[in-house]
Short mmCIF file of C-alpha atoms and ligand atoms in Angstrom, two decimals:
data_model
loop_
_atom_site.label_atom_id
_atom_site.label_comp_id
_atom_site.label_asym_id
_atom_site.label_seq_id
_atom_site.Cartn_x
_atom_site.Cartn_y
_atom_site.Cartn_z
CA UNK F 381 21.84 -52.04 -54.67
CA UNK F 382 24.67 -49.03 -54.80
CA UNK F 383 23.63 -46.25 -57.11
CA UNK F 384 26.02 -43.88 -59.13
CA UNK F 385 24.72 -40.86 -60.58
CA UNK F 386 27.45 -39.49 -63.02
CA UNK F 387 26.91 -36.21 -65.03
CA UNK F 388 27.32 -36.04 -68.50
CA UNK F 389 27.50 -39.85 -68.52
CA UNK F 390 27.29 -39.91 -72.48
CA UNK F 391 30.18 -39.42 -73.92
CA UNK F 392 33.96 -39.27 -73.24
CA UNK F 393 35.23 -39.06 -69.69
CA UNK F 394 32.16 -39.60 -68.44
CA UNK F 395 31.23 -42.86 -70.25
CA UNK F 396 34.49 -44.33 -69.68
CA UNK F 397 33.34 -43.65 -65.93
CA UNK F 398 29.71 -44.99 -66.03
CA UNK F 399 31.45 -48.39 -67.65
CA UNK F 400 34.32 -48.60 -64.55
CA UNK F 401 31.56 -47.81 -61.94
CA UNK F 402 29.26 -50.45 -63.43
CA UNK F 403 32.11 -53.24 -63.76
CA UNK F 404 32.95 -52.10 -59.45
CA UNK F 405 29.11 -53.59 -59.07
CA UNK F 406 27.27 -50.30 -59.16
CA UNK F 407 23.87 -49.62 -60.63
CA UNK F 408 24.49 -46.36 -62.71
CA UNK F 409 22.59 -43.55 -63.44
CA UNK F 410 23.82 -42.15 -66.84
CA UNK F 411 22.63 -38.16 -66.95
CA UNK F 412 23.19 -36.36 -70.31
CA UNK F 413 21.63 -33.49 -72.05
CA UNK F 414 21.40 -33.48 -75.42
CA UNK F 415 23.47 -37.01 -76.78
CA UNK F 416 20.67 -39.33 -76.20
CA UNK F 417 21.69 -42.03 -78.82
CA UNK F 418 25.28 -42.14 -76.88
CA UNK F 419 23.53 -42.37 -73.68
CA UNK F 420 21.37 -45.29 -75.26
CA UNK F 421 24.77 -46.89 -76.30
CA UNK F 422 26.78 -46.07 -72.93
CA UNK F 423 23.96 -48.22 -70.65
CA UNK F 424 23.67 -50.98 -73.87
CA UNK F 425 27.39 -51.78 -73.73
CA UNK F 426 27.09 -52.05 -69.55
CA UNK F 427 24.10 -54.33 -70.15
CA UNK F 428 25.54 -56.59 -72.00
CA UNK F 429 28.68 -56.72 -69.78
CA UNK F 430 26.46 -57.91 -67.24
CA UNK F 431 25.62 -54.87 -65.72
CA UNK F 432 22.87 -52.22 -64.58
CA UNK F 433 22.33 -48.70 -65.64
CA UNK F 434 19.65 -46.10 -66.41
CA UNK F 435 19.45 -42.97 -67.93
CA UNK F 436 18.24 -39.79 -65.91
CA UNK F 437 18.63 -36.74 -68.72
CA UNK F 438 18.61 -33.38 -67.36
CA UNK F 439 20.79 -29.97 -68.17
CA UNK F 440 22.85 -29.53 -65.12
CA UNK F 441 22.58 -25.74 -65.42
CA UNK F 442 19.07 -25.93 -64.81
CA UNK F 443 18.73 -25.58 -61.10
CA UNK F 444 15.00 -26.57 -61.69
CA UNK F 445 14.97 -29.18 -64.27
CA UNK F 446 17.96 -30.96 -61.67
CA UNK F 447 15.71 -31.00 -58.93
CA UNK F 448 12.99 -31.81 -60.81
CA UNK F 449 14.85 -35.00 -61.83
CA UNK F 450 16.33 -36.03 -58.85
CA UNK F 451 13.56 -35.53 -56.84
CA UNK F 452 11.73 -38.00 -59.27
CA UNK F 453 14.26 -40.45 -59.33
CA UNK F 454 14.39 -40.73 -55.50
CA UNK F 455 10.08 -40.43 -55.05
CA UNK F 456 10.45 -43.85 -57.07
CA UNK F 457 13.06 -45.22 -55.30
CA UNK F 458 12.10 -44.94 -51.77
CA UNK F 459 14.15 -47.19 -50.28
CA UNK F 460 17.13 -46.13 -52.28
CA UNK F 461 19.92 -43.30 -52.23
CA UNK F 462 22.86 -42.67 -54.87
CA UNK F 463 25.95 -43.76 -52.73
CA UNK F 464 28.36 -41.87 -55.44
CA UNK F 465 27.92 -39.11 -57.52
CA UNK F 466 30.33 -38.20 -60.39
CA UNK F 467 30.00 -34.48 -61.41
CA UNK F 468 31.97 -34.89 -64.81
CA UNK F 469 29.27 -32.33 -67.18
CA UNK F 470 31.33 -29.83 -68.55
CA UNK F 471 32.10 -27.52 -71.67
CA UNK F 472 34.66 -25.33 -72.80
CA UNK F 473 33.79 -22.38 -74.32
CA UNK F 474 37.56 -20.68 -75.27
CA UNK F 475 38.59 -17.29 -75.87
CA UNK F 476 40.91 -14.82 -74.74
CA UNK F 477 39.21 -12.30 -72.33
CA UNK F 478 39.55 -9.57 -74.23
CA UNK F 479 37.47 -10.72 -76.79
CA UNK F 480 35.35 -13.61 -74.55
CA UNK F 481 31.24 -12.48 -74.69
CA UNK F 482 28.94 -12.58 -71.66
CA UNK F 483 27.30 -16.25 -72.89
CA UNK F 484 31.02 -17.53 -73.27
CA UNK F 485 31.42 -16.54 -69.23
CA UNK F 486 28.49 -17.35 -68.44
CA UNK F 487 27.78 -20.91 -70.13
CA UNK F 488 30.94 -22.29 -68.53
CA UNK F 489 30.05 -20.85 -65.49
CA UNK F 490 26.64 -22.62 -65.01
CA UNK F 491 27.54 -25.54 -66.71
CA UNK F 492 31.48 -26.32 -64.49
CA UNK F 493 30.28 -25.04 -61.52
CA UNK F 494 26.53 -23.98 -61.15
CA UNK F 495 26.16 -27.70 -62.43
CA UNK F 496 28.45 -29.29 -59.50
CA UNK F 497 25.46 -26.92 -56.89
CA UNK F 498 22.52 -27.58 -59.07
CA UNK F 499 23.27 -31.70 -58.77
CA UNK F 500 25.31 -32.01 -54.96
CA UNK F 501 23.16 -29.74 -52.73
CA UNK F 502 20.14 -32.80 -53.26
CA UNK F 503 22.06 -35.95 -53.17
CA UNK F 504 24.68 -35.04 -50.54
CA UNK F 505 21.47 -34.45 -47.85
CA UNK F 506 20.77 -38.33 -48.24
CA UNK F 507 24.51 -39.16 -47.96
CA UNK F 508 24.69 -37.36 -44.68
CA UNK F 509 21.42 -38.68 -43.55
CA UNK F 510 22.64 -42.70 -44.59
CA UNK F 511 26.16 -41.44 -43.38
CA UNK F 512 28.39 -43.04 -46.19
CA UNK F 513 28.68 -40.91 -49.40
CA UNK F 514 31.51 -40.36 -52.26
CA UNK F 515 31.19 -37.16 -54.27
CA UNK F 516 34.10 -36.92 -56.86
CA UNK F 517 34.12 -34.41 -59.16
CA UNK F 518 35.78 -33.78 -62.70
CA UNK F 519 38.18 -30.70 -62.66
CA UNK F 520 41.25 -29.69 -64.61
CA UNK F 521 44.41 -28.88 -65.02
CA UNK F 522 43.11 -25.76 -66.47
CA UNK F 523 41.73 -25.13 -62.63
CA UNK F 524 45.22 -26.09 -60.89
CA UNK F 525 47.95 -24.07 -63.15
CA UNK F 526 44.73 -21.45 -65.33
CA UNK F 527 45.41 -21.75 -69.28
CA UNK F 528 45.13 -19.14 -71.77
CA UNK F 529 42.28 -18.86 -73.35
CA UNK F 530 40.51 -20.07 -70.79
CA UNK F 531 39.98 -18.14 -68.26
CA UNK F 532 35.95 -18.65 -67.89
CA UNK F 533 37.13 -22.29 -67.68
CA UNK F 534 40.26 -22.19 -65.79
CA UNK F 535 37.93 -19.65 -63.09
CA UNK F 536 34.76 -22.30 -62.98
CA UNK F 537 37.67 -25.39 -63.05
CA UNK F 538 39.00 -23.59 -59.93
CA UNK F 539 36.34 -22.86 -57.93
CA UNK F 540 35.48 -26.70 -57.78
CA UNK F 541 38.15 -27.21 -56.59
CA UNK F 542 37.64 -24.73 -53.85
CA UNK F 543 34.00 -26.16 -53.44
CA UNK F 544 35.97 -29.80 -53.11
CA UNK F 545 37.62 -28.84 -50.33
CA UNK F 546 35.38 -26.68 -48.53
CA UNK F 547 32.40 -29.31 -48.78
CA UNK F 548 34.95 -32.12 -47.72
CA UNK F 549 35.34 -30.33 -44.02
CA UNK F 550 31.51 -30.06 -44.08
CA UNK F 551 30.42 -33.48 -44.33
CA UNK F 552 33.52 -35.60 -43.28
CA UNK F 553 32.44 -36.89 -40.28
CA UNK F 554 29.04 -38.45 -41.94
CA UNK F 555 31.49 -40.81 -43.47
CA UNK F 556 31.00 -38.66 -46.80
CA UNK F 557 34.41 -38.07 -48.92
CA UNK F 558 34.84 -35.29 -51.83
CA UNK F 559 37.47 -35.52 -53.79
CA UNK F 560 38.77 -33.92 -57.38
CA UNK F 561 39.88 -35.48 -60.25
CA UNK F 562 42.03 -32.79 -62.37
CA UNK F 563 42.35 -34.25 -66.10
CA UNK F 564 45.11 -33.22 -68.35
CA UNK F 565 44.63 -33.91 -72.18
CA UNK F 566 42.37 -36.60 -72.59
CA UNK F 567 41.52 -37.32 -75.88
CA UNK F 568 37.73 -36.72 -75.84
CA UNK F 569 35.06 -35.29 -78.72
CA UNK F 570 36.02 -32.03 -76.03
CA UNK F 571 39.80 -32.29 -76.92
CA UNK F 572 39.49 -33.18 -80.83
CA UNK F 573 39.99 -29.82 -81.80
CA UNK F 574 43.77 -29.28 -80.64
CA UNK F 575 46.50 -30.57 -82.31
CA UNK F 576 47.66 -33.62 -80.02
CA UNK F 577 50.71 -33.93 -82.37
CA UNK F 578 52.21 -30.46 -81.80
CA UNK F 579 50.84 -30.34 -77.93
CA UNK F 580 52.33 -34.04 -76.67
CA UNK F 581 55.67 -32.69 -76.58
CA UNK F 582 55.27 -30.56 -73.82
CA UNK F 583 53.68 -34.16 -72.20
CA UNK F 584 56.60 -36.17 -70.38
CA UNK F 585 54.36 -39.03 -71.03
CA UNK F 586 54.20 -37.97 -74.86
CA UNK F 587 50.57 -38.45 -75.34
CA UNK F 588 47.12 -37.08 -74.53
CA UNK F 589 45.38 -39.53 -71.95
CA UNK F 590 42.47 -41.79 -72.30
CA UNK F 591 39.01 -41.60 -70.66
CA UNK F 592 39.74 -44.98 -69.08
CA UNK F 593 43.18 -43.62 -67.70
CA UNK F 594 40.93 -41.02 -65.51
CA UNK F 595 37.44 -43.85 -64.98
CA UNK F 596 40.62 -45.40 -63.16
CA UNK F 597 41.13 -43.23 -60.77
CA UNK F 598 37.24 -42.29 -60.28
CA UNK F 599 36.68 -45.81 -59.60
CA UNK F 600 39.21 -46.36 -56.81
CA UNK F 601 37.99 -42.45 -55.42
CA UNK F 602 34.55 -44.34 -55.12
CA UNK F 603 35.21 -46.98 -53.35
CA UNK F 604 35.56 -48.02 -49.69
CA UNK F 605 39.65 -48.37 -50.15
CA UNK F 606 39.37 -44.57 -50.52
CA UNK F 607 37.84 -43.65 -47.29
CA UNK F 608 40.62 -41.55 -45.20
CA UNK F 609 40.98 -39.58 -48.90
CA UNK F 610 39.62 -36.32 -48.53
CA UNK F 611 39.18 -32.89 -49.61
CA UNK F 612 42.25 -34.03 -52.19
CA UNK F 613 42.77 -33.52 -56.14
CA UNK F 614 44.70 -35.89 -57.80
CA UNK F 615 46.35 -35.34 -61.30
CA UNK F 616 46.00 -37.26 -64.26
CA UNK F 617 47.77 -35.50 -67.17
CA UNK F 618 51.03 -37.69 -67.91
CA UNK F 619 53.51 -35.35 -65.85
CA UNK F 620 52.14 -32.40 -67.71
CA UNK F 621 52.04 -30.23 -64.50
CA UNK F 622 51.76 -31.15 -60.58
P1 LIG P 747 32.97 -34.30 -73.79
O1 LIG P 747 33.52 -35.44 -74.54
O2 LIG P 747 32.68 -33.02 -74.50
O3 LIG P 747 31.65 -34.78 -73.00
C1 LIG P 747 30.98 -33.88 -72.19
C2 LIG P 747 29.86 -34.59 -71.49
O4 LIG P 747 29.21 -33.63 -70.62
C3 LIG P 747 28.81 -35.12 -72.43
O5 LIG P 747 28.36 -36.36 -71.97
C4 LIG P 747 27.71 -34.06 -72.35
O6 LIG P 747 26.41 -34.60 -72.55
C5 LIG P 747 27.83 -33.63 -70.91
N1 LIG P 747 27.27 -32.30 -70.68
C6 LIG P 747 27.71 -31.12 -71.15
N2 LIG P 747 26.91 -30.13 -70.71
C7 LIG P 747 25.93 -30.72 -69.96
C8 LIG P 747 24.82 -30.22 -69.25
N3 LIG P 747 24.54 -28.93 -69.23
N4 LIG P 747 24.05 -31.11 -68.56
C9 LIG P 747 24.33 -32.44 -68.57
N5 LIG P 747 25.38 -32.95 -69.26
C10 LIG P 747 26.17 -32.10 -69.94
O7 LIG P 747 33.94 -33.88 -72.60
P2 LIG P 747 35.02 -34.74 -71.79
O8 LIG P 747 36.33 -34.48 -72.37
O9 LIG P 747 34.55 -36.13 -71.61
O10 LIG P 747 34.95 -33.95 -70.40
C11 LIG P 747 34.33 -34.49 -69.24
C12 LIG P 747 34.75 -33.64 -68.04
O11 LIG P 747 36.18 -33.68 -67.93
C13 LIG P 747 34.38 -32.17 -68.17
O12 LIG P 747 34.02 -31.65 -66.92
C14 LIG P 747 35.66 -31.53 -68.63
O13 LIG P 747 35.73 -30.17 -68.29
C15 LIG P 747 36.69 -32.37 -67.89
N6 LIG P 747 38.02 -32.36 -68.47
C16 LIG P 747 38.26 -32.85 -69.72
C17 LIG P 747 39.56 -32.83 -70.24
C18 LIG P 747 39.91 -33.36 -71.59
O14 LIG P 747 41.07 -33.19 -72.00
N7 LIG P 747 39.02 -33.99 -72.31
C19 LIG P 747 40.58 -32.29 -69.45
C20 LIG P 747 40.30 -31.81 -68.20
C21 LIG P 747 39.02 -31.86 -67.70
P3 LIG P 747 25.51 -34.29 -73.85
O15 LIG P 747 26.35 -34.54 -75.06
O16 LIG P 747 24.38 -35.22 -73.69
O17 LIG P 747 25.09 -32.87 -73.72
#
């Protein structure tokens, strides 16, 4: 059995991922934190496509409460490891510096990158140890070009991708890739606040994306075609910016 573990597995970009994973012949681990029901509905649609999932809710901010879970998923699978993680949690929290509060910084901070620590430091040890591992993890265009009004986000976005490469170099030679995916507009409950019909014109594709349009990519990063990919972020935003 290959286990997937992907953050924030509920709803949007992440669901559309748990689905893709689970049609490549994974077993996947759906973590949320709060949308329970829409976990419940993520792992009953891959069921009855014929596949396997689980849910593993825990707040990826919560360096404790991760390890708690993790450590309890793996004391009852012995025998087991999670071959690919998907770090995909995230919020937005937006506001222009001058008048963005401590909990705005901070919230986006744990959440977009204390999450991608909380999670990676435990699994990655058993990918090096079994010496075949894909870590991919969920960044943004916000993190590749920064976006105003968003600089908590663009900041946390950016560091990941920093973390990307840096852990790539680490753990390359166990056979263990990390790559970024860097979203554009993806029309998710996270986007359905901005206007996509004044935004898609400055999209040379002339629309926001879809959550399957990025699972795409996540599923090929994940798989054994992907191997000499590393340390990389690849765009998926229509042309918006590369
Ligand atoms: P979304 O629709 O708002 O879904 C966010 C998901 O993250 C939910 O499943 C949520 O679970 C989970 N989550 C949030 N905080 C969490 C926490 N502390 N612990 C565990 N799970 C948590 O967002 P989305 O658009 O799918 O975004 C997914 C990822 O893509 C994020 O990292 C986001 O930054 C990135 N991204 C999105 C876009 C876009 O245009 N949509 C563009 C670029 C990058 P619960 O509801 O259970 O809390």
């Amino acid at each position: 059995m290959r286990y997937a573990l992907v953050t924030g597995g509920s709803r949007g970009i992440g669901s559309a991922i748990c689905k893709a994973l689970a049609d490549d012949g994974f077993f996947v681990i759906i973590n949320y934190n709060n949308s329970r029901e829409a976990a419940e509905t993520v792992k009953k649609e891959i069921e009855a496509n014929g596949g396997q999932a689980e849910l593993l809710p825990f707040d990826v901010a919560d360096d404790q409460a991760t390890e708690n879970a993790i450590t309890q998923w793996q004391d009852s699978h012995k025998d087991d490891y999670i071959s690919v993680l998907v770090n995909n949690a995230g919020i937005r929290m937006d506001s222009v510096l001058v008048f963005m509060d401590k909990n705005q910084w901070d919230k986006v901070m744990e959440t977009n990158i204390g999450g991608f620590y909380n999670v990676t430091r435990h699994i990655v040890k058993y990918m090096m140890t079994k010496r075949y591992g894909r870590i991919i993890n969920i960044a943004s265009l916000s993190g590749l070009k920064g976006l105003p009004g968003q600089t908590n986000y663009s900041a946390a976005k950016a560091a990941l991708i920093g973390a990307t490469k840096a852990l790539a170099q680490e753990v390359a030679i166990r056979k263990v890739t990390v790559n970024a995916v860097a979203p554009g507009f993806i029309a998710t409950d996270m986007t359905k606040d901005l206007d996509e019909d004044s935004l898609k014109s400055m999209i040379p594709t002339g629309r926001f994306g879809k959550p399957e349009e990025v699972a795409a990519v996540v599923s090929f990063l994940a798989s054994e075609k992907a191997s000499y990919i590393n340390g990389e972020v690849i765009s998926v935003n229509g042309g918006l910016y590369t």
